[in-house]
mmCIF file of C-alpha atoms in Angstrom:
data_model
loop_
_atom_site.group_PDB
_atom_site.id
_atom_site.type_symbol
_atom_site.label_atom_id
_atom_site.label_comp_id
_atom_site.label_asym_id
_atom_site.label_seq_id
_atom_site.Cartn_x
_atom_site.Cartn_y
_atom_site.Cartn_z
ATOM 1 C CA MET A 149 -0.344 0.066 -0.163
ATOM 2 C CA LYS A 150 2.432 2.030 1.092
ATOM 3 C CA ILE A 151 4.900 1.886 -2.493
ATOM 4 C CA TYR A 152 0.966 2.882 -4.062
ATOM 5 C CA CYS A 153 0.789 6.454 -2.384
ATOM 6 C CA SER A 154 4.519 6.798 -2.842
ATOM 7 C CA ARG A 155 4.098 6.199 -6.835
ATOM 8 C CA ARG A 156 0.767 8.246 -6.655
ATOM 9 C CA LYS A 157 2.294 10.767 -5.013
ATOM 10 C CA LEU A 158 5.035 10.819 -7.524
ATOM 11 C CA THR A 159 2.845 10.567 -10.816
ATOM 12 C CA LEU A 160 0.691 13.572 -9.140
ATOM 13 C CA VAL A 161 3.796 15.772 -8.691
ATOM 14 C CA LEU A 162 5.152 14.907 -11.860
ATOM 15 C CA GLY A 163 1.971 15.833 -13.834
ATOM 16 C CA LEU A 164 1.898 18.693 -12.053
ATOM 17 C CA SER A 165 5.257 20.150 -12.569
ATOM 18 C CA LEU A 166 4.660 19.591 -16.446
ATOM 19 C CA LEU A 167 1.231 21.045 -16.555
ATOM 20 C CA ALA A 168 3.052 23.761 -14.730
ATOM 21 C CA SER A 169 5.718 24.148 -16.996
ATOM 22 C CA GLY A 170 3.868 24.031 -20.278
ATOM 23 C CA VAL A 171 2.169 27.277 -18.763
ATOM 24 C CA ILE A 172 5.612 29.036 -17.527
ATOM 25 C CA TYR A 173 6.700 28.206 -20.833
ATOM 26 C CA ALA A 174 4.201 27.246 -23.854
ATOM 27 C CA ALA A 175 6.763 27.707 -26.896
ATOM 28 C CA VAL A 176 8.257 23.778 -28.235
ATOM 29 C CA ALA A 177 11.818 24.451 -29.605
ATOM 30 C CA LEU A 178 11.731 22.065 -32.184
ATOM 31 C CA GLU A 179 15.000 21.546 -32.630
ATOM 32 C CA LEU A 180 18.234 23.035 -30.964
ATOM 33 C CA TRP A 181 21.877 23.441 -32.204
ATOM 34 C CA VAL A 182 24.852 24.628 -29.800
ATOM 35 C CA GLY A 183 28.067 24.989 -30.579
ATOM 36 C CA THR A 184 31.277 27.349 -28.826
ATOM 37 C CA SER A 185 33.879 28.792 -30.383
ATOM 38 C CA ASP A 186 37.006 30.558 -29.140
ATOM 39 C CA HIS A 187 36.265 33.971 -30.792
ATOM 40 C CA ILE A 188 33.272 35.356 -32.406
ATOM 41 C CA GLY A 189 33.715 38.627 -34.049
ATOM 42 C CA LEU A 190 30.560 39.791 -33.270
ATOM 43 C CA TRP A 191 30.922 38.897 -29.583
ATOM 44 C CA ASN A 192 34.519 39.754 -30.058
ATOM 45 C CA GLY A 193 35.865 37.333 -28.627
ATOM 46 C CA PRO A 194 34.925 33.528 -27.059
ATOM 47 C CA ALA A 195 30.794 32.510 -27.043
ATOM 48 C CA THR A 196 28.474 29.942 -27.528
ATOM 49 C CA LEU A 197 26.052 29.677 -30.407
ATOM 50 C CA THR A 198 23.193 28.822 -29.878
ATOM 51 C CA ALA A 199 20.700 27.688 -32.818
ATOM 52 C CA ARG A 200 17.148 27.115 -32.359
ATOM 53 C CA THR A 201 13.254 26.280 -34.531
ATOM 54 C CA LEU A 202 10.726 27.701 -32.511
ATOM 55 C CA LYS A 203 7.099 26.513 -32.684
ATOM 56 C CA THR A 204 4.338 28.664 -30.821
ATOM 57 C CA GLN A 205 0.888 27.651 -31.230
ATOM 58 C CA VAL A 206 -2.214 30.307 -31.374
ATOM 59 C CA GLY A 207 -2.870 31.952 -28.312
ATOM 60 C CA GLU A 208 0.022 30.872 -26.418
ATOM 61 C CA THR A 209 3.282 32.891 -25.136
ATOM 62 C CA THR A 210 7.087 32.078 -25.726
ATOM 63 C CA GLY A 211 7.448 32.677 -21.920
ATOM 64 C CA LEU A 212 7.412 34.949 -18.761
ATOM 65 C CA TRP A 213 8.979 38.426 -18.678
ATOM 66 C CA HIS A 214 12.890 37.511 -20.156
ATOM 67 C CA TYR A 215 16.152 38.643 -21.590
ATOM 68 C CA HIS A 216 18.899 37.185 -23.432
ATOM 69 C CA PRO A 217 22.765 37.704 -22.063
ATOM 70 C CA GLY A 218 23.323 38.313 -25.221
ATOM 71 C CA TYR A 219 22.712 38.998 -29.065
ATOM 72 C CA VAL A 220 19.447 37.011 -30.737
ATOM 73 C CA TYR A 221 18.596 37.199 -34.204
ATOM 74 C CA ASN A 222 14.930 35.911 -35.139
ATOM 75 C CA VAL A 223 13.843 34.943 -37.943
ATOM 76 C CA VAL A 224 9.849 34.665 -38.378
ATOM 77 C CA ARG A 225 9.190 31.289 -40.978
ATOM 78 C CA GLN A 226 5.523 30.866 -40.502
ATOM 79 C CA GLY A 227 2.692 33.308 -38.493
ATOM 80 C CA THR A 228 3.171 36.322 -36.966
ATOM 81 C CA ILE A 229 4.835 36.097 -32.943
ATOM 82 C CA THR A 230 3.999 39.884 -31.201
ATOM 83 C CA VAL A 231 6.815 41.115 -28.929
ATOM 84 C CA GLU A 232 5.979 43.144 -25.873
ATOM 85 C CA ASP A 233 8.852 45.002 -24.699
ATOM 86 C CA GLY A 234 8.913 45.557 -20.817
ATOM 87 C CA CYS A 235 8.861 48.869 -21.847
ATOM 88 C CA GLY A 236 5.110 49.446 -23.602
ATOM 89 C CA VAL A 237 6.024 48.523 -26.975
ATOM 90 C CA ALA A 238 4.521 45.748 -28.645
ATOM 91 C CA GLN A 239 5.317 44.973 -32.691
ATOM 92 C CA ALA A 240 4.173 42.088 -34.789
ATOM 93 C CA TYR A 241 6.446 40.523 -37.022
ATOM 94 C CA SER A 242 5.452 38.232 -39.979
ATOM 95 C CA ALA A 243 6.886 34.955 -42.109
ATOM 96 C CA GLY A 244 9.622 36.524 -43.231
ATOM 97 C CA GLN A 245 10.067 39.723 -41.718
ATOM 98 C CA ALA A 246 13.195 39.440 -39.293
ATOM 99 C CA PHE A 247 14.161 40.739 -36.281
ATOM 100 C CA GLU A 248 17.172 40.873 -33.052
ATOM 101 C CA THR A 249 16.452 41.237 -29.390
ATOM 102 C CA SER A 250 18.936 43.940 -28.002
ATOM 103 C CA GLU A 251 20.390 42.521 -25.508
ATOM 104 C CA GLY A 252 19.382 42.485 -21.895
ATOM 105 C CA ARG A 253 16.566 43.864 -23.094
ATOM 106 C CA VAL A 254 13.383 42.338 -20.890
ATOM 107 C CA HIS A 255 10.929 40.911 -22.890
ATOM 108 C CA ARG A 256 8.233 38.592 -23.860
ATOM 109 C CA ALA A 257 6.166 36.897 -26.485
ATOM 110 C CA TYR A 258 2.804 35.919 -27.541
ATOM 111 C CA ASN A 259 1.453 33.921 -31.025
ATOM 112 C CA LEU A 260 -1.914 36.411 -31.370
ATOM 113 C CA GLY A 261 -2.347 35.451 -35.000
ATOM 114 C CA GLY A 262 -4.186 31.912 -36.629
ATOM 115 C CA VAL A 263 -1.822 30.130 -37.681
ATOM 116 C CA ASP A 264 0.815 28.357 -35.188
ATOM 117 C CA ALA A 265 4.137 30.955 -35.640
ATOM 118 C CA ILE A 266 7.186 29.274 -36.225
ATOM 119 C CA GLU A 267 10.447 31.039 -36.435
ATOM 120 C CA SER A 268 14.756 30.618 -36.378
ATOM 121 C CA ASN A 269 16.222 31.896 -33.472
ATOM 122 C CA MET A 270 20.234 32.059 -33.846
ATOM 123 C CA PHE A 271 21.566 33.632 -30.252
ATOM 124 C CA VAL A 272 25.363 34.979 -29.659
ATOM 125 C CA GLY A 273 26.169 35.095 -26.290
ATOM 126 C CA PRO A 274 28.555 34.355 -23.435
ATOM 127 C CA PRO A 275 29.605 30.671 -22.976
ATOM 128 C CA GLY A 276 28.931 29.331 -19.603
ATOM 129 C CA ARG A 277 25.592 31.741 -19.819
ATOM 130 C CA PRO A 278 22.123 30.280 -20.657
ATOM 131 C CA ILE A 279 20.224 31.773 -23.301
ATOM 132 C CA THR A 280 17.110 33.602 -21.483
ATOM 133 C CA VAL A 281 17.350 34.603 -17.936
ATOM 134 C CA LEU A 282 13.426 34.688 -16.042
ATOM 135 C CA ILE A 283 12.535 37.717 -14.127
ATOM 136 C CA PRO A 284 12.136 37.132 -10.761
ATOM 137 C CA ASN A 285 8.212 36.582 -10.048
ATOM 138 C CA ASN A 286 7.562 37.216 -13.611
ATOM 139 C CA GLU A 287 8.115 40.449 -12.873
ATOM 140 C CA ARG A 288 7.541 43.766 -15.814
ATOM 141 C CA ARG A 289 10.882 45.207 -16.081
ATOM 142 C CA CYS A 290 11.511 48.089 -18.603
ATOM 143 C CA GLY A 291 15.165 48.329 -19.567
ATOM 144 C CA PRO A 292 17.800 48.457 -20.814
ATOM 145 C CA PRO A 293 18.101 51.760 -22.645
ATOM 146 C CA SER A 294 18.814 51.394 -26.406
ATOM 147 C CA SER A 295 19.516 54.736 -27.765
ATOM 148 C CA VAL A 296 19.883 58.448 -26.164
ATOM 149 C CA ASP A 297 16.875 59.425 -26.867
ATOM 150 C CA GLU A 298 15.205 56.897 -25.223
ATOM 151 C CA CYS A 299 16.192 58.471 -21.915
ATOM 152 C CA MET A 300 15.505 61.810 -23.100
ATOM 153 C CA GLY A 301 12.604 63.607 -20.958
ATOM 154 C CA ASP A 302 11.146 61.466 -18.015
ATOM 155 C CA GLY A 303 11.897 58.775 -20.511
ATOM 156 C CA TRP A 304 15.147 57.862 -18.328
ATOM 157 C CA ALA A 305 12.522 57.671 -15.234
ATOM 158 C CA SER A 306 10.336 54.754 -16.594
ATOM 159 C CA PHE A 307 13.854 52.199 -17.367
ATOM 160 C CA ASN A 308 14.131 50.287 -13.973
ATOM 161 C CA HIS A 309 16.241 47.095 -15.827
ATOM 162 C CA PRO A 310 18.973 46.519 -14.633
ATOM 163 C CA SER A 311 18.595 49.206 -11.355
ATOM 164 C CA PRO A 312 17.054 52.264 -12.095
ATOM 165 C CA PHE A 313 18.783 55.350 -12.475
ATOM 166 C CA ALA A 314 18.747 58.115 -10.344
ATOM 167 C CA ASN A 315 18.598 60.909 -13.058
ATOM 168 C CA GLN A 316 18.724 61.604 -16.656
ATOM 169 C CA GLY A 317 22.296 61.425 -16.777
ATOM 170 C CA GLU A 318 23.471 58.850 -14.773
ATOM 171 C CA ARG A 319 20.575 56.711 -17.482
ATOM 172 C CA ILE A 320 22.299 58.243 -20.686
ATOM 173 C CA ALA A 321 26.123 57.903 -19.695
ATOM 174 C CA TYR A 322 24.688 54.236 -18.778
ATOM 175 C CA VAL A 323 23.779 54.230 -22.971
ATOM 176 C CA ASN A 324 26.702 55.721 -23.691
ATOM 177 C CA HIS A 325 29.590 53.722 -21.956
ATOM 178 C CA ARG A 326 27.628 50.609 -22.032
ATOM 179 C CA PRO A 327 30.056 47.884 -24.178
ATOM 180 C CA ARG A 328 28.600 48.207 -28.091
ATOM 181 C CA ILE A 329 29.419 46.060 -31.093
ATOM 182 C CA THR A 330 30.942 47.904 -34.507
ATOM 183 C CA VAL A 331 30.282 44.665 -37.289
ATOM 184 C CA LEU A 332 32.711 47.189 -40.020
ATOM 185 C CA VAL A 333 31.309 45.249 -43.718
ATOM 186 C CA PRO A 334 33.738 46.041 -46.282
ATOM 187 C CA GLU A 335 32.264 46.853 -49.672
ATOM 188 C CA ASP A 336 31.081 43.999 -52.169
ATOM 189 C CA PRO A 337 33.689 44.075 -55.093
ATOM 190 C CA LEU A 338 31.392 42.956 -57.243
ATOM 191 C CA ARG A 339 29.075 44.894 -57.258
#
């Protein structure tokens, strides 16, 4: 009888865990490839590259409020995905469109369309870090700012990620001094 009760409890715990994980992250990775390199020019040093194909069913979300420690390049292959920025801006991307998810910018995404959305993602980030970091308690956070323009007027006060700033000058200094990567593309000699 004890064994039966233990199995029952284990089955219940596993079932609830699977249900909770489905609610937390409803999108499904169809394919996943991971590779490391001693030097990736975009990252300017050692990096882990992760490529995946992600399917988000109609009405589902790709996850809770989160950010990515590196750069993410996305191509929508089917349907439409809507990315909601933690600062309140939402942008829809349809099949054939591509977009970048800025390093550290808090967001989440939905499939508000009529067909399952499929997207391909390429993550370029620091070795040993996860590709996604969830915000504790699924708290909506705004930031970090991507440009000085976002800090103008009272805009600086809305940013609270990675931390709140005391004034506009501190926020602008953060934008101006955070590491940036510039990729120099040579002119095409065959053009």
